[in-house]
Coordinates of N, CA, C and O in Angstrom, one line a residue:
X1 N 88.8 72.7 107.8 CA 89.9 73.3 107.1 C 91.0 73.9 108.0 O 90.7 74.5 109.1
X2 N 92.1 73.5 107.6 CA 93.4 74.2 108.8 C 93.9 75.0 108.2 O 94.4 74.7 107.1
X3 N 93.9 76.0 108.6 CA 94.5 77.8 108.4 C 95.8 77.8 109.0 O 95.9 77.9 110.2
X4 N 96.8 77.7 108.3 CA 98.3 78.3 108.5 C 98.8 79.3 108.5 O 98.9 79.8 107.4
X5 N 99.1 79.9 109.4 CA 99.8 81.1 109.2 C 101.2 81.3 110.1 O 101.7 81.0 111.2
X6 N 101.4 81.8 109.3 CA 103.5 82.3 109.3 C 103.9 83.8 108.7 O 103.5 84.4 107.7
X7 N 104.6 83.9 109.4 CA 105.0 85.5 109.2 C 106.0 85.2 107.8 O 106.5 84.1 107.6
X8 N 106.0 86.3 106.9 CA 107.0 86.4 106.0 C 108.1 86.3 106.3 O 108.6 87.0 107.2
X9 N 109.1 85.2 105.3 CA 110.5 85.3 105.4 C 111.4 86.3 106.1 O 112.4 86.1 106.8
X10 N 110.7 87.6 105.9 CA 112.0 88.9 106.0 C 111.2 89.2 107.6 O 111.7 90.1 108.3
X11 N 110.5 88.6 108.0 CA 110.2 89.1 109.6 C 110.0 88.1 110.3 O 109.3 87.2 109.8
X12 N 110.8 87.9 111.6 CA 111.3 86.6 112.5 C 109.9 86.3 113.0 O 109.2 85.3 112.8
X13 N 109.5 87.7 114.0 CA 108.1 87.4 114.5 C 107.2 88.3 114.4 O 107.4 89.4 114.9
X14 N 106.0 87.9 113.7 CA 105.1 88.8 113.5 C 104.6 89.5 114.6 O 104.4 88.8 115.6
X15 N 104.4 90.9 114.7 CA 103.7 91.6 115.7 C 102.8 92.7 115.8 O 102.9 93.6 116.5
X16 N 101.9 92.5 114.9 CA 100.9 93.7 113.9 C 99.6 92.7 114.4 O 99.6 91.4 114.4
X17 N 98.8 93.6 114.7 CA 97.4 93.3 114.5 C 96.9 92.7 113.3 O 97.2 93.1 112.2
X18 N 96.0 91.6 113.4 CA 95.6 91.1 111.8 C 93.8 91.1 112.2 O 93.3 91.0 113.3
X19 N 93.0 91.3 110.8 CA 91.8 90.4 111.3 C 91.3 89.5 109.8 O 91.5 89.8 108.6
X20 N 90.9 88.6 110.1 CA 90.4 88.1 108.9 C 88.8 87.5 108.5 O 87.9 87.2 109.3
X21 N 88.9 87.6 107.7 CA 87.4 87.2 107.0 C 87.6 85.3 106.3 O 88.3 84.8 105.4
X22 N 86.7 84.9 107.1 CA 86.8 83.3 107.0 C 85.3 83.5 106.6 O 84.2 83.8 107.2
X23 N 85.6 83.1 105.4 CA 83.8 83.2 104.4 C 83.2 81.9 103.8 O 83.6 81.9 102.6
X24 N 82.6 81.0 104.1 CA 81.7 79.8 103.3 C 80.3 79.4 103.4 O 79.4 79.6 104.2
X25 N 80.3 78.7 102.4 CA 78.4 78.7 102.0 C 78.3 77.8 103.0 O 77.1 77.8 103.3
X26 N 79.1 76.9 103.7 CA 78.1 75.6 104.4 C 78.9 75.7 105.7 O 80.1 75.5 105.3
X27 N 78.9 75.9 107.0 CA 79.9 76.0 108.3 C 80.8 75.1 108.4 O 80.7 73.9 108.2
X28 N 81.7 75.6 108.6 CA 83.3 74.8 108.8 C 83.8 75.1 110.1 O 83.5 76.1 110.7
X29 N 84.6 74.2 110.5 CA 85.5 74.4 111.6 C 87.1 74.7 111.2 O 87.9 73.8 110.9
X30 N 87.2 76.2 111.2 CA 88.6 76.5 110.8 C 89.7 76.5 112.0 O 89.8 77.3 112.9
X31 N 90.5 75.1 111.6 CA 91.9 74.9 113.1 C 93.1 75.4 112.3 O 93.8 75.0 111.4
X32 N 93.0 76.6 113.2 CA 94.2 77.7 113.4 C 95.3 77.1 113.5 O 95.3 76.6 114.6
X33 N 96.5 76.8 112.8 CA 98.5 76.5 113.4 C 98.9 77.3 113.0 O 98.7 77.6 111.8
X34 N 99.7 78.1 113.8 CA 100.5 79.5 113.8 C 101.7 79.2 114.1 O 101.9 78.4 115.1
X35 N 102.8 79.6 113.3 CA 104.3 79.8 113.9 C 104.7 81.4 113.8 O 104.0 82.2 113.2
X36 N 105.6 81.6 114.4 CA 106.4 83.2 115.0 C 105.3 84.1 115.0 O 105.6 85.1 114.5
X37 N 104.0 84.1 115.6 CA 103.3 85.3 115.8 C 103.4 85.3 117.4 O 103.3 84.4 118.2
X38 N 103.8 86.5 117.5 CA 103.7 87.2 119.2 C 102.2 87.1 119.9 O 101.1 87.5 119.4
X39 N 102.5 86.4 121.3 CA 101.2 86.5 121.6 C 101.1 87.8 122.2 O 102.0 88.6 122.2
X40 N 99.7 88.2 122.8 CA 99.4 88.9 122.9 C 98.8 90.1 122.5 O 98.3 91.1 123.1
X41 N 99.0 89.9 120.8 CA 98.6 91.2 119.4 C 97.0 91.0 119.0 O 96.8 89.9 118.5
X42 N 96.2 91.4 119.1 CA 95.2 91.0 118.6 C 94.8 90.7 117.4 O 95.2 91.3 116.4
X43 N 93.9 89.6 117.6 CA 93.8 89.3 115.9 C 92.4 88.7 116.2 O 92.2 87.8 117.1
X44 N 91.4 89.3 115.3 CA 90.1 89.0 115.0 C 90.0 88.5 113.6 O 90.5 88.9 112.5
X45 N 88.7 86.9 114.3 CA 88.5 86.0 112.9 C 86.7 86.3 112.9 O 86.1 86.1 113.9
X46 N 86.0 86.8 111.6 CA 85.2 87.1 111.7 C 85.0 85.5 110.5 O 85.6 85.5 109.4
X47 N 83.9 84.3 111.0 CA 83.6 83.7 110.4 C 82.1 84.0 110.3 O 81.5 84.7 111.0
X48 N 81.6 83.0 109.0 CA 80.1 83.3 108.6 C 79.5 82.3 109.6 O 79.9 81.3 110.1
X49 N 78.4 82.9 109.7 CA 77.3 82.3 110.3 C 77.4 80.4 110.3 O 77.0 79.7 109.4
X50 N 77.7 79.9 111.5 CA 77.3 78.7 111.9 C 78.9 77.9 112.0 O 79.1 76.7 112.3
X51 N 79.6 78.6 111.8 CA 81.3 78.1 111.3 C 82.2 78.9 113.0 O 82.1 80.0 113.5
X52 N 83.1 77.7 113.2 CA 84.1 78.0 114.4 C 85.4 78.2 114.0 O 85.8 77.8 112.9
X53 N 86.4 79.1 115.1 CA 87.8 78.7 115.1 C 88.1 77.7 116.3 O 87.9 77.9 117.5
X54 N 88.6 76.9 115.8 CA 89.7 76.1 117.2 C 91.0 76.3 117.0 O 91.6 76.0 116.0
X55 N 91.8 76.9 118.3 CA 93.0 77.0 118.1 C 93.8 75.8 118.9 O 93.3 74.9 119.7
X56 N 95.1 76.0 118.4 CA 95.9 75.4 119.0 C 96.2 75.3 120.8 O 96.3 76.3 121.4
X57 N 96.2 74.4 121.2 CA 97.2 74.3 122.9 C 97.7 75.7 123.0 O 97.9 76.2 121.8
X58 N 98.0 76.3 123.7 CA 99.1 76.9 123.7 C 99.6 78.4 122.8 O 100.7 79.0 122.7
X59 N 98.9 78.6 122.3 CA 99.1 79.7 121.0 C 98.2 81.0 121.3 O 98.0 81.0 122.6
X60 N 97.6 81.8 120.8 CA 97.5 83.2 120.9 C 95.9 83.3 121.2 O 95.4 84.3 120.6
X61 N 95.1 82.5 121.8 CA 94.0 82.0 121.5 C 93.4 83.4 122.8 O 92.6 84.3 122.3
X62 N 93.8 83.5 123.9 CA 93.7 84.5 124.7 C 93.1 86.1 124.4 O 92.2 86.8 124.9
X63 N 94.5 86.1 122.9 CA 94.3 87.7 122.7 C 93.2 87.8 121.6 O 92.6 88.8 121.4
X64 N 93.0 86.8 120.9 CA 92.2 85.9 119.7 C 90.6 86.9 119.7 O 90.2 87.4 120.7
X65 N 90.3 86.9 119.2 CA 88.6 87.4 119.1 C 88.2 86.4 117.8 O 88.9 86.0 116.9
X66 N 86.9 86.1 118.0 CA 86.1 85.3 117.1 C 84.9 85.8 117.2 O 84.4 86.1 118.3
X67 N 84.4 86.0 115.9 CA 82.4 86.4 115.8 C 82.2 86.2 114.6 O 83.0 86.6 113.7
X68 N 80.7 85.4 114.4 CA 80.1 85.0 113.5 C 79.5 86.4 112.8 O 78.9 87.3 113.5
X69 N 79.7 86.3 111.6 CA 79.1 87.4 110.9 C 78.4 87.1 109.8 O 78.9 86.1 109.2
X70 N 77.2 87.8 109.1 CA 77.0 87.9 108.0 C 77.3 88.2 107.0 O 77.3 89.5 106.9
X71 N 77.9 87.4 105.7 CA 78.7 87.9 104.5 C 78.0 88.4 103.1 O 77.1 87.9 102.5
X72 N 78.7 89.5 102.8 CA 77.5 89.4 101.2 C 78.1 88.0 100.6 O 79.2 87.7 101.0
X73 N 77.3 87.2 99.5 CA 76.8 86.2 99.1 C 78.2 86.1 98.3 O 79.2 85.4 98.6
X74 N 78.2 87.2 97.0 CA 79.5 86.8 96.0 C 80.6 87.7 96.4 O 80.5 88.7 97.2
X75 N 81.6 87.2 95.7 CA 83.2 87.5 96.3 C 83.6 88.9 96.4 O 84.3 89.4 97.2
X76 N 82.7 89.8 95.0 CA 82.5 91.3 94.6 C 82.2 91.9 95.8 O 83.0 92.7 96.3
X77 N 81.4 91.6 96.2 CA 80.7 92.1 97.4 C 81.6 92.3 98.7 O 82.0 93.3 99.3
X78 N 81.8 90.7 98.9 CA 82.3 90.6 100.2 C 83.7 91.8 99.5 O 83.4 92.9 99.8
X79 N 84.8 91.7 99.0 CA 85.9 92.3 99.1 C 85.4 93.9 99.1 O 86.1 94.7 99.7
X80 N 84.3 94.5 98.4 CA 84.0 95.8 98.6 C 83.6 95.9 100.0 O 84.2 96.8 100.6
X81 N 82.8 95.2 100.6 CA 82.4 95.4 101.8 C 83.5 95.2 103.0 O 83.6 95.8 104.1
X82 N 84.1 94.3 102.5 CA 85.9 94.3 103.6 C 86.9 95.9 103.5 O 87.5 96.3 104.4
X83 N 86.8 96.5 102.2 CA 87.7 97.4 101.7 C 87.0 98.6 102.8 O 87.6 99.3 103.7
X84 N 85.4 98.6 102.3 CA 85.2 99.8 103.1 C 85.0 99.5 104.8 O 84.9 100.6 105.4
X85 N 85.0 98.7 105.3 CA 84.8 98.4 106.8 C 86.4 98.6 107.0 O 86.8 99.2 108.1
X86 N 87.1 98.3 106.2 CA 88.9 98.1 107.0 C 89.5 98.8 105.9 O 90.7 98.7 106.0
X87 N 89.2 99.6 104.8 CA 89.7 100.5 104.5 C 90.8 99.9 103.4 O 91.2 100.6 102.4
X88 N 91.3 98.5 103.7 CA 92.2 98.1 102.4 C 92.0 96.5 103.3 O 91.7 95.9 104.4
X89 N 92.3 96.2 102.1 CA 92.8 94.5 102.2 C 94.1 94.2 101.4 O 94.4 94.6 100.3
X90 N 94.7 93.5 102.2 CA 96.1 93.0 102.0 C 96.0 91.7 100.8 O 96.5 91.7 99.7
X91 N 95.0 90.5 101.4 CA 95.3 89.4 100.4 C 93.8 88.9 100.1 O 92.8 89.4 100.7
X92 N 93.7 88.3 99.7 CA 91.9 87.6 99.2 C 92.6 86.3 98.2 O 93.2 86.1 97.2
X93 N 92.2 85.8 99.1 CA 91.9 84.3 98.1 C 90.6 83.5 98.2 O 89.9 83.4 99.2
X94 N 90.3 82.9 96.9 CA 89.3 82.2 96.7 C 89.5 80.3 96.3 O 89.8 79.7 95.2
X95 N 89.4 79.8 97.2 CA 89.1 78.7 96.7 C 88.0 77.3 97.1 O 87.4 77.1 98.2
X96 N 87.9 76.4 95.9 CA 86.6 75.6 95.7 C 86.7 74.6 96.8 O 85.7 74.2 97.4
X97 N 87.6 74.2 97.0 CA 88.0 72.9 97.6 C 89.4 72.9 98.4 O 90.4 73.1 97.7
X98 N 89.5 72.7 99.7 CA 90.8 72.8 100.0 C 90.7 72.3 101.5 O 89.8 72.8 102.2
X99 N 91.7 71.3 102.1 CA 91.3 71.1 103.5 C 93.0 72.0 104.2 O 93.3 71.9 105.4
X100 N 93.7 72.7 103.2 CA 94.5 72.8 104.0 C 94.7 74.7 103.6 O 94.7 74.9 102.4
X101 N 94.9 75.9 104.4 CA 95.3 77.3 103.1 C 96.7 77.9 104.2 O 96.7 78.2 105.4
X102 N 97.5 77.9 103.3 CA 99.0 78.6 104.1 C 99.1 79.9 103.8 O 99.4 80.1 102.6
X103 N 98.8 80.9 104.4 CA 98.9 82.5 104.8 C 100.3 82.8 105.2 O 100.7 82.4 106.3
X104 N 101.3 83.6 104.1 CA 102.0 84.5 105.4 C 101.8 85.9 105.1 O 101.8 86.4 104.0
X105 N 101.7 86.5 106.7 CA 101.8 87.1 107.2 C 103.0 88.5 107.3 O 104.2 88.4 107.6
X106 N 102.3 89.6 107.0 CA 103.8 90.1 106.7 C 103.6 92.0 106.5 O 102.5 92.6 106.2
X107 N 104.7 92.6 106.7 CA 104.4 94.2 106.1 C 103.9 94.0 104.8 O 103.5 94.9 104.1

């Protein structure tokens, strides 16, 4: 699955810390393409158990953190259990099938 992400229209280049929760029942290899994010910011991808990130040549892969984690099972869960570890969550999506998901990034 390839993860897109782009900063929101109203911001040239993103420069905020992100982390995200990459969650599925069967291991994937999620390839990261990023446009206008500042390197250097840290951004942690917490995938489930047995699932990678590969990033791009050249992109923020440095400041990057990756670790496999264990997820609660249904969606209820996981987003209560994200809210209280990080206190809020910005976006959650769910979907069945998809080889491609475009994120932006943004206040």
């Amino acid at each position: 699955v390839t993860l897109h992400l782009n900063p929101i229209s109203s911001v040239h280049i993103h420069q905020k810390p992100l982390v995200f929760l990459l969650n599925s029942p069967l291991p994937l290899v999620w390839k990261l393409k990023t446009e206008r994010l500042a390197p250097g910011i840290q951004r942690v991808f917490f995938v489930s158990v047995g699932s990678v990130v590969q990033f791009e040549k050249g992109n923020f892969s440095l400041s990057a953190e990756t670790e496999e984690k264990f997820f609660p099972e249904k969606n209820e869960h996981l987003l209560q259990w994200a809210q209280k570890e990080y206190g809020a969550v910005t976006s959650f999506t769910e979907l069945k099938i998809s080889r491609n998901i475009y994120i932006k990034v943004g206040e």
